[in-house]
Short mmCIF file of C-alpha atoms in Angstrom, two decimals:
data_model
loop_
_atom_site.label_atom_id
_atom_site.label_comp_id
_atom_site.label_asym_id
_atom_site.label_seq_id
_atom_site.Cartn_x
_atom_site.Cartn_y
_atom_site.Cartn_z
CA MET A 1 55.71 3.25 -31.23
CA THR A 2 54.81 6.63 -29.43
CA ASP A 3 57.02 8.57 -31.67
CA LYS A 4 55.21 7.22 -34.80
CA ILE A 5 51.97 8.18 -33.19
CA GLN A 6 53.14 11.55 -32.24
CA SER A 7 54.63 12.49 -35.48
CA GLU A 8 51.45 12.11 -37.52
CA GLY A 9 50.25 15.74 -36.77
CA GLY A 10 53.83 17.15 -36.89
CA GLN A 11 55.38 19.30 -39.66
CA ASP A 12 56.97 17.37 -42.72
CA SER A 13 60.45 16.44 -41.56
CA LEU A 14 61.36 16.00 -45.33
CA PRO A 15 61.37 18.49 -48.11
CA SER A 16 58.27 18.64 -49.98
CA GLU A 17 59.52 16.95 -53.21
CA HIS A 18 60.96 14.12 -51.15
CA VAL A 19 57.42 13.65 -49.37
CA ARG A 20 55.72 13.57 -52.93
CA SER A 21 58.25 10.88 -54.10
CA ALA A 22 57.92 8.80 -51.12
CA SER A 23 54.13 8.85 -51.23
CA CYS A 24 54.41 8.26 -55.08
CA ALA A 25 56.19 4.98 -54.54
CA ASP A 26 52.82 3.61 -52.86
CA ALA A 27 49.97 6.15 -52.65
CA SER A 28 48.20 4.16 -50.18
CA LEU A 29 51.28 4.39 -47.72
CA SER A 30 52.30 7.26 -46.04
CA SER A 31 55.48 7.35 -43.82
CA PRO A 32 54.33 8.23 -40.24
CA ALA A 33 57.13 10.84 -40.07
CA THR A 34 55.53 13.05 -43.00
CA ARG A 35 52.32 14.54 -44.17
CA ILE A 36 51.06 15.05 -47.67
CA ASP A 37 50.96 18.66 -48.24
CA SER A 38 48.29 18.34 -50.94
CA LEU A 39 45.75 16.70 -48.66
CA ASP A 40 46.32 19.41 -45.99
CA VAL A 41 45.78 22.28 -48.63
CA LEU A 42 42.68 20.66 -49.77
CA ARG A 43 41.34 19.96 -46.34
CA GLY A 44 42.01 23.83 -45.68
CA PHE A 45 40.38 24.90 -49.06
CA ALA A 46 37.30 22.73 -48.16
CA VAL A 47 36.86 23.95 -44.49
CA LEU A 48 36.88 27.50 -45.78
CA GLY A 49 34.59 26.82 -48.47
CA ILE A 50 31.90 25.14 -46.70
CA LEU A 51 31.23 28.12 -44.66
CA VAL A 52 29.86 29.82 -47.88
CA MET A 53 26.77 27.39 -47.46
CA ASN A 54 26.79 26.78 -43.93
CA ILE A 55 26.54 30.53 -42.99
CA GLN A 56 23.08 30.47 -44.77
CA SER A 57 21.86 28.05 -42.06
CA PHE A 58 23.33 30.37 -39.25
CA ALA A 59 21.93 33.54 -40.59
CA MET A 60 18.47 32.76 -42.00
CA ILE A 61 15.48 30.46 -41.43
CA GLY A 62 16.13 26.65 -42.15
CA SER A 63 13.97 26.40 -45.17
CA ALA A 64 16.01 29.15 -46.89
CA TYR A 65 18.91 26.62 -47.48
CA GLY A 66 16.84 24.30 -49.70
CA ASN A 67 14.40 26.73 -51.10
CA PRO A 68 15.79 30.12 -51.52
CA ASN A 69 12.33 31.71 -52.34
CA SER A 70 11.33 30.83 -48.65
CA TRP A 71 13.34 33.78 -47.40
CA GLY A 72 15.01 37.02 -48.65
CA ASP A 73 15.17 38.88 -51.83
CA MET A 74 16.29 36.79 -54.92
CA SER A 75 16.60 39.74 -57.05
CA GLY A 76 19.60 41.72 -58.06
CA ILE A 77 22.87 41.00 -56.06
CA GLU A 78 21.15 38.86 -53.53
CA GLY A 79 20.09 36.53 -56.16
CA GLY A 80 23.58 36.58 -57.74
CA VAL A 81 25.26 35.82 -54.45
CA TRP A 82 22.69 32.75 -54.12
CA TYR A 83 23.53 31.50 -57.76
CA VAL A 84 27.10 31.62 -57.48
CA SER A 85 27.18 30.09 -54.04
CA HIS A 86 25.09 27.23 -55.19
CA LEU A 87 26.89 26.83 -58.52
CA PHE A 88 30.33 26.72 -56.98
CA ALA A 89 29.98 25.81 -53.22
CA ASP A 90 26.84 23.86 -52.58
CA SER A 91 27.65 20.29 -51.79
CA LYS A 92 31.13 20.53 -53.67
CA PHE A 93 33.14 21.09 -50.29
CA MET A 94 31.27 18.51 -48.35
CA ALA A 95 32.09 16.24 -51.40
CA ILE A 96 35.76 17.09 -50.94
CA PHE A 97 35.73 16.61 -47.23
CA SER A 98 33.89 13.19 -47.73
CA MET A 99 36.58 12.06 -50.10
CA LEU A 100 39.39 13.12 -47.81
CA PHE A 101 37.74 11.39 -45.08
CA GLY A 102 37.88 8.20 -46.85
CA ALA A 103 41.47 8.87 -47.90
CA GLY A 104 42.43 9.56 -44.16
CA ILE A 105 40.99 6.03 -43.17
CA VAL A 106 43.43 4.55 -45.66
CA LEU A 107 46.35 6.48 -44.47
CA MET A 108 45.68 5.86 -40.71
CA SER A 109 44.92 2.32 -41.16
CA ASN A 110 48.12 1.70 -42.91
CA ARG A 111 49.97 3.54 -40.29
CA GLN A 112 48.45 1.51 -37.61
CA ARG A 113 49.43 -1.67 -39.46
CA GLN A 114 53.12 -0.46 -39.90
CA ALA A 115 53.11 0.51 -36.11
CA GLY A 116 52.08 -2.90 -35.23
CA LEU A 117 48.47 -1.74 -33.63
CA SER A 118 44.93 -2.75 -34.61
CA ALA A 119 43.68 -0.49 -37.26
CA ALA A 120 40.03 -1.32 -36.38
CA GLN A 121 40.41 -0.51 -32.63
CA VAL A 122 42.02 2.85 -33.25
CA HIS A 123 39.77 3.55 -36.03
CA TYR A 124 36.65 2.89 -33.97
CA ARG A 125 38.09 5.01 -30.99
CA ARG A 126 38.57 7.65 -33.54
CA MET A 127 35.04 7.52 -34.81
CA LEU A 128 33.65 7.17 -31.11
CA GLY A 129 35.57 10.40 -30.41
CA LEU A 130 34.32 12.21 -33.34
CA PHE A 131 30.82 11.09 -32.57
CA GLY A 132 31.00 12.53 -29.12
CA ILE A 133 32.31 15.86 -30.26
CA GLY A 134 29.54 15.86 -33.03
CA MET A 135 26.90 15.32 -30.37
CA ILE A 136 28.00 18.09 -28.32
CA HIS A 137 28.21 20.37 -31.37
CA ALA A 138 24.82 19.50 -32.59
CA TYR A 139 22.96 19.94 -29.40
CA LEU A 140 24.63 22.55 -27.54
CA PHE A 141 25.60 24.91 -30.54
CA TRP A 142 24.34 24.02 -34.09
CA TYR A 143 21.87 21.37 -35.31
CA GLY A 144 23.37 21.60 -38.77
CA ASP A 145 26.46 19.35 -37.45
CA ILE A 146 27.85 16.91 -39.98
CA LEU A 147 30.27 15.11 -37.49
CA VAL A 148 27.88 12.61 -36.33
CA LEU A 149 26.97 11.55 -39.86
CA TYR A 150 30.75 11.24 -40.87
CA ALA A 151 31.31 9.21 -37.60
CA ILE A 152 28.61 6.77 -38.35
CA CYS A 153 29.48 6.58 -42.08
CA GLY A 154 33.12 6.30 -41.45
CA SER A 155 32.20 3.37 -39.09
CA ILE A 156 30.16 1.56 -41.67
CA VAL A 157 32.54 1.86 -44.57
CA PHE A 158 36.02 1.21 -42.62
CA TRP A 159 35.89 -2.54 -43.46
CA MET A 160 36.02 -1.86 -47.03
CA TRP A 161 39.51 -0.16 -47.14
CA PRO A 162 41.63 -2.95 -47.90
CA LEU A 163 39.80 -3.91 -50.95
CA ARG A 164 41.21 -3.21 -54.50
CA VAL A 165 40.54 0.19 -56.21
CA ARG A 166 37.91 -1.45 -58.58
CA TRP A 167 35.97 -2.71 -55.76
CA LEU A 168 35.90 0.60 -53.94
CA LEU A 169 34.94 2.43 -57.11
CA LEU A 170 32.04 -0.02 -57.66
CA GLY A 171 31.14 0.28 -54.09
CA SER A 172 31.06 4.02 -54.38
CA ALA A 173 28.91 3.91 -57.38
CA ALA A 174 26.60 1.69 -55.78
CA LEU A 175 26.11 3.77 -52.72
CA LEU A 176 25.76 7.05 -54.76
CA LEU A 177 22.99 5.50 -57.04
CA THR A 178 21.16 4.19 -54.17
CA GLY A 179 21.11 7.94 -52.69
CA LEU A 180 19.78 9.02 -56.20
CA LEU A 181 17.27 6.16 -56.16
CA ILE A 182 16.16 7.16 -52.78
CA THR A 183 15.62 10.76 -53.69
CA LEU A 184 13.65 9.55 -56.67
CA VAL A 185 11.49 7.28 -54.57
CA LEU A 186 10.87 10.13 -52.23
CA ASN A 187 9.78 12.50 -54.99
CA TRP A 188 7.49 9.92 -56.38
CA SER A 189 5.77 9.20 -52.87
CA ILE A 190 4.82 13.05 -52.51
CA GLN A 191 1.81 12.37 -54.83
CA PHE A 192 0.33 9.74 -52.55
CA MET A 193 0.38 11.87 -49.37
CA THR A 194 -2.74 13.30 -47.73
CA PRO A 195 -3.15 17.00 -48.00
CA SER A 196 -2.72 17.57 -44.30
CA ASP A 197 0.78 15.51 -44.68
CA CYS A 198 1.76 17.82 -47.54
CA ASN A 199 0.77 20.93 -45.80
CA GLU A 200 2.96 19.80 -42.72
CA LEU A 201 5.89 19.08 -44.93
CA GLN A 202 5.39 22.42 -46.88
CA ASN A 203 5.17 24.29 -43.56
CA ASP A 204 7.92 22.58 -41.49
CA PHE A 205 10.51 22.17 -44.15
CA TRP A 206 10.01 23.84 -47.46
CA ALA A 207 7.97 27.13 -47.35
CA PRO A 208 7.00 27.96 -43.87
CA SER A 209 3.97 30.11 -43.10
CA VAL A 210 4.50 33.65 -41.46
CA GLU A 211 3.57 32.37 -38.24
CA GLU A 212 6.12 29.68 -38.38
CA ILE A 213 8.85 32.12 -39.70
CA SER A 214 8.17 34.63 -36.76
CA LYS A 215 8.41 31.67 -34.20
CA GLU A 216 11.77 30.55 -35.85
CA LEU A 217 13.19 34.14 -35.69
CA GLU A 218 12.05 34.68 -32.00
CA ILE A 219 13.70 31.43 -30.99
CA HIS A 220 16.94 32.29 -32.48
CA ARG A 221 16.97 35.90 -31.51
CA GLY A 222 16.09 34.92 -27.81
CA PRO A 223 18.17 33.41 -24.98
CA TRP A 224 20.02 30.20 -25.36
CA LEU A 225 17.70 27.73 -23.57
CA PRO A 226 14.80 27.82 -26.16
CA GLN A 227 17.25 27.68 -28.76
CA PHE A 228 18.44 24.37 -27.16
CA PHE A 229 15.16 22.64 -27.06
CA TYR A 230 14.30 23.64 -30.64
CA ARG A 231 17.91 22.60 -31.69
CA ILE A 232 17.08 19.15 -29.97
CA GLU A 233 14.19 18.42 -32.32
CA VAL A 234 15.95 19.69 -35.53
CA ALA A 235 19.42 17.87 -34.63
CA VAL A 236 17.24 14.45 -34.25
CA LEU A 237 15.83 15.10 -37.52
CA VAL A 238 19.31 15.71 -39.07
CA GLN A 239 20.84 12.66 -37.46
CA THR A 240 17.96 10.20 -38.62
CA LEU A 241 16.15 11.41 -41.68
CA GLY A 242 19.37 13.17 -42.71
CA LEU A 243 21.38 9.96 -42.35
CA LEU A 244 18.82 8.16 -44.64
CA LEU A 245 19.05 10.98 -47.23
CA ILE A 246 22.58 11.87 -47.49
CA GLY A 247 24.44 9.04 -45.55
CA TRP A 248 24.59 6.94 -49.00
CA ARG A 249 26.13 10.06 -50.56
CA ILE A 250 28.76 10.53 -47.83
CA SER A 251 29.76 6.93 -47.63
CA GLY A 252 29.86 6.44 -51.50
CA LEU A 253 32.37 9.55 -51.39
CA MET A 254 34.29 8.09 -48.52
CA LEU A 255 34.94 5.03 -50.70
CA LEU A 256 35.66 7.26 -53.74
CA GLY A 257 38.31 8.99 -51.52
CA MET A 258 39.75 5.39 -50.53
CA ALA A 259 40.08 4.51 -54.33
CA ILE A 260 41.72 7.74 -55.46
CA MET A 261 44.02 7.88 -52.45
CA LYS A 262 45.31 4.49 -53.49
CA THR A 263 45.78 5.26 -57.02
CA GLY A 264 47.84 8.30 -56.21
CA PHE A 265 45.28 10.86 -57.54
CA LEU A 266 44.81 12.55 -54.12
CA SER A 267 48.29 12.56 -52.94
CA GLY A 268 49.66 14.25 -56.16
CA CYS A 269 51.19 11.31 -57.71
CA SER A 270 49.21 11.10 -61.00
CA ARG A 271 50.48 12.50 -64.34
CA ALA A 272 49.70 16.29 -65.08
CA ARG A 273 47.60 15.16 -67.99
CA SER A 274 45.34 13.23 -65.83
CA TYR A 275 44.69 16.10 -63.63
CA TRP A 276 44.12 18.45 -66.62
CA THR A 277 41.73 15.79 -68.01
CA VAL A 278 39.72 15.55 -64.76
CA LEU A 279 39.66 19.33 -64.33
CA PHE A 280 38.17 20.13 -67.76
CA SER A 281 35.92 17.07 -67.92
CA GLY A 282 34.62 17.83 -64.31
CA LEU A 283 33.91 21.33 -64.85
CA VAL A 284 32.62 21.08 -68.34
CA MET A 285 30.07 18.40 -67.33
CA GLY A 286 29.36 19.60 -63.70
CA LEU A 287 28.84 23.31 -64.02
CA PRO A 288 26.25 22.80 -66.94
CA LEU A 289 24.40 20.17 -65.01
CA VAL A 290 23.97 22.25 -61.96
CA VAL A 291 23.01 25.31 -64.03
CA TYR A 292 20.41 23.20 -65.62
CA GLY A 293 19.09 22.06 -62.40
CA VAL A 294 18.59 25.60 -61.21
CA GLN A 295 16.78 26.35 -64.44
CA LEU A 296 14.45 23.35 -64.00
CA ASN A 297 13.80 24.45 -60.39
CA ARG A 298 13.05 27.90 -61.62
CA GLU A 299 10.52 26.62 -64.35
CA ALA A 300 8.87 24.62 -61.48
CA GLY A 301 8.48 27.65 -59.36
CA TRP A 302 10.43 25.98 -56.63
CA ARG A 303 7.58 23.75 -55.93
CA MET A 304 7.87 21.32 -53.08
CA ASP A 305 6.61 18.25 -55.05
CA TYR A 306 9.68 18.80 -57.52
CA SER A 307 12.24 20.95 -56.03
CA MET A 308 12.57 19.31 -52.54
CA PHE A 309 13.81 16.19 -54.07
CA ALA A 310 14.02 15.59 -57.77
CA GLY A 311 15.30 19.25 -58.04
CA THR A 312 18.23 18.35 -56.12
CA MET A 313 19.56 15.65 -58.27
CA PRO A 314 21.52 17.79 -60.92
CA ASN A 315 23.46 19.11 -58.18
CA TYR A 316 23.97 15.69 -56.47
CA VAL A 317 25.78 14.59 -59.55
CA GLY A 318 27.39 17.80 -60.63
CA SER A 319 28.73 18.73 -57.43
CA VAL A 320 30.83 15.27 -57.29
CA LEU A 321 32.19 16.33 -60.77
CA ILE A 322 32.90 19.81 -59.73
CA ALA A 323 34.53 18.59 -56.69
CA LEU A 324 36.83 16.32 -58.53
CA GLY A 325 37.61 19.31 -60.74
CA TYR A 326 38.46 21.36 -57.58
CA ILE A 327 41.00 18.58 -56.47
CA SER A 328 42.65 18.20 -59.94
CA LEU A 329 43.09 22.00 -59.99
CA PHE A 330 44.85 22.06 -56.57
CA GLN A 331 47.03 19.06 -57.50
CA LEU A 332 48.35 21.23 -60.63
CA LEU A 333 48.77 24.35 -58.43
CA MET A 334 51.04 22.22 -56.08
CA ARG A 335 53.29 21.76 -59.04
CA THR A 336 53.74 25.30 -59.81
CA ASP A 337 55.45 28.35 -58.08
CA LEU A 338 52.09 28.64 -55.90
CA ARG A 339 53.04 25.55 -53.92
CA ARG A 340 54.84 27.27 -51.14
CA CYS A 341 52.00 29.77 -50.64
CA LEU A 342 49.47 27.16 -50.59
CA VAL A 343 51.47 25.26 -48.10
CA THR A 344 52.11 28.27 -46.02
CA TRP A 345 48.59 29.75 -45.88
CA LEU A 346 46.18 27.00 -46.62
CA ALA A 347 47.96 23.72 -45.27
CA PRO A 348 47.68 25.04 -41.60
CA VAL A 349 44.01 25.61 -42.12
CA GLY A 350 43.84 21.96 -43.11
CA ARG A 351 45.71 20.58 -40.46
CA MET A 352 43.39 21.96 -37.68
CA ALA A 353 40.12 21.62 -39.99
CA LEU A 354 38.14 20.22 -37.22
CA THR A 355 38.85 23.05 -34.92
CA ASN A 356 38.22 25.55 -37.60
CA TYR A 357 34.83 23.87 -38.54
CA LEU A 358 33.72 24.26 -34.92
CA ALA A 359 35.04 27.76 -34.61
CA GLN A 360 32.93 28.81 -37.48
CA THR A 361 30.07 27.64 -35.55
CA LEU A 362 31.07 29.73 -32.42
CA ILE A 363 31.75 32.81 -34.37
CA CYS A 364 28.47 32.79 -36.44
CA THR A 365 26.10 31.76 -33.41
CA THR A 366 27.68 34.47 -31.65
CA LEU A 367 26.99 36.84 -34.47
CA PHE A 368 23.50 35.76 -35.46
CA TYR A 369 22.05 34.05 -32.42
CA GLY A 370 20.10 35.86 -29.29
CA HIS A 371 22.92 35.12 -26.74
CA GLY A 372 25.21 37.00 -29.02
CA PHE A 373 24.33 40.14 -31.33
CA ALA A 374 21.04 38.44 -32.50
CA LEU A 375 21.46 39.32 -36.16
CA TYR A 376 19.40 36.02 -37.17
CA GLY A 377 17.27 36.92 -40.05
CA SER A 378 18.53 40.47 -40.81
CA VAL A 379 21.60 39.93 -42.79
CA SER A 380 21.38 39.99 -46.56
CA ARG A 381 23.10 37.14 -48.44
CA PHE A 382 25.61 39.66 -49.82
CA LEU A 383 26.42 40.79 -46.28
CA GLN A 384 26.72 37.05 -45.25
CA LEU A 385 29.43 36.64 -47.84
CA ILE A 386 31.43 39.61 -46.74
CA ILE A 387 31.33 38.01 -43.11
CA VAL A 388 32.65 34.84 -44.67
CA PHE A 389 35.67 36.56 -46.12
CA GLY A 390 36.33 38.04 -42.66
CA ILE A 391 36.18 34.81 -40.91
CA TRP A 392 38.48 33.31 -43.60
CA LEU A 393 40.99 35.85 -42.96
CA ILE A 394 40.91 35.27 -39.10
CA GLN A 395 41.23 31.66 -39.39
CA ILE A 396 43.97 31.55 -42.21
CA LEU A 397 46.11 33.90 -39.83
CA PHE A 398 45.18 32.19 -36.41
CA SER A 399 46.02 28.56 -38.19
CA ARG A 400 49.35 29.77 -39.30
CA PHE A 401 50.16 31.31 -35.96
CA TRP A 402 48.81 28.15 -34.06
CA MET A 403 50.64 25.41 -36.18
CA ALA A 404 53.88 27.16 -36.08
CA ARG A 405 54.07 26.58 -32.25
CA PHE A 406 51.82 23.27 -31.77
CA ARG A 407 51.75 19.98 -33.24
CA PHE A 408 47.92 19.72 -33.26
CA GLY A 409 44.85 22.25 -33.42
CA PRO A 410 43.08 22.61 -29.97
CA CYS A 411 40.14 20.29 -31.14
CA GLU A 412 42.61 17.86 -32.87
CA TYR A 413 44.53 17.36 -29.74
CA VAL A 414 41.18 16.45 -27.88
CA TRP A 415 40.28 14.21 -30.74
CA ARG A 416 43.66 12.26 -30.81
CA THR A 417 43.74 11.93 -27.00
CA LEU A 418 40.54 10.29 -27.05
CA THR A 419 41.79 7.95 -29.95
CA TYR A 420 45.10 6.95 -28.51
CA LEU A 421 43.95 7.11 -24.86
CA ARG A 422 47.02 9.07 -23.88
CA PHE A 423 48.29 12.72 -23.79
CA LEU A 424 50.55 13.53 -26.73
CA PRO A 425 53.14 16.19 -26.73
CA GLU A 426 51.66 19.48 -27.79
CA LYS A 427 54.65 21.64 -28.88
CA SER A 428 56.24 21.50 -32.36
CA PRO A 429 59.68 20.28 -32.36
#
């Protein structure tokens, strides 16, 4: 029993082709003695890619993430960096993470059943541990934490994992459509707001005044304690209103991940033709939709009464299509000579995705916040991208170094200890 639990974080004990063949026999079941390389590679790709968007929240005022006109220069290379980031990164990597999270629920629940354990007990201890880590992350370090929302959504959708693929897909579609409908209702409701409420929404979230911007800059460039009190207010909003706005999307994508895990799509078991079809259809439909959405926002002048809610809808849909395209691309690459390179360099990043996600916060808050180098609000989008590349290099090299010596990443070890209520061997065999 202990060996089965311990081996979940270990290196593959079978050659890669044997692992794929074993997983293809039943894509929803994975031998506890093996890992699925493609999932680790995708997770590594996603955790690195998500920094392209998150660094904007670390380096600039909060409204700049949704409304690029609220801060910084949008001409020339600066506007080009924002455009490329929005087109290829915004919500795409979060979508991949959400699908992988759902796939992980299927894999781990099957493993608990095979080991004779209660899948529900293990899962909810796992979610409770993630919730605790997320709360510490959100309130002590960065209000943009997503772990708390993942723990809540993962707890809600867990009961659906044994369902057949068709019901998972229907549930996914229903939740994703609910998120869209809520966005439409919120956009429609703006017209009924009083002028004072509109001004408050505008100043607090969309296009803050010079005074509000100065206040935010002062807080983040100052000592840790004022940041902490400011972070409490924003984190509470993220974990309440944020859950209402994007919790439907996260939950729907988790169900989609469960479904495509059961079909074998995520474990690399589908035909090459299927991956090519999803790759091209996802990009051909998704990219133009996102481009069209940007154009609509520009024509609206990035006004709050359109761009804050309705203006996000093209990317809401397009990002899911593009994310599926990315997944298909990597599944195809895993069938080429690049497989060894991807497994060598990206898989270790994915195996310690939680550690790398939290490390990105520590690195960026040290760079941009006042208790570190206080660069908040003074780094252009182009230089932010250069910093992202540097962090990628550090995390790729460190992850390979660490996973060659240990079974788990540091934060993964803490999370697993909280999940299984026992200390697990740290060293790789």
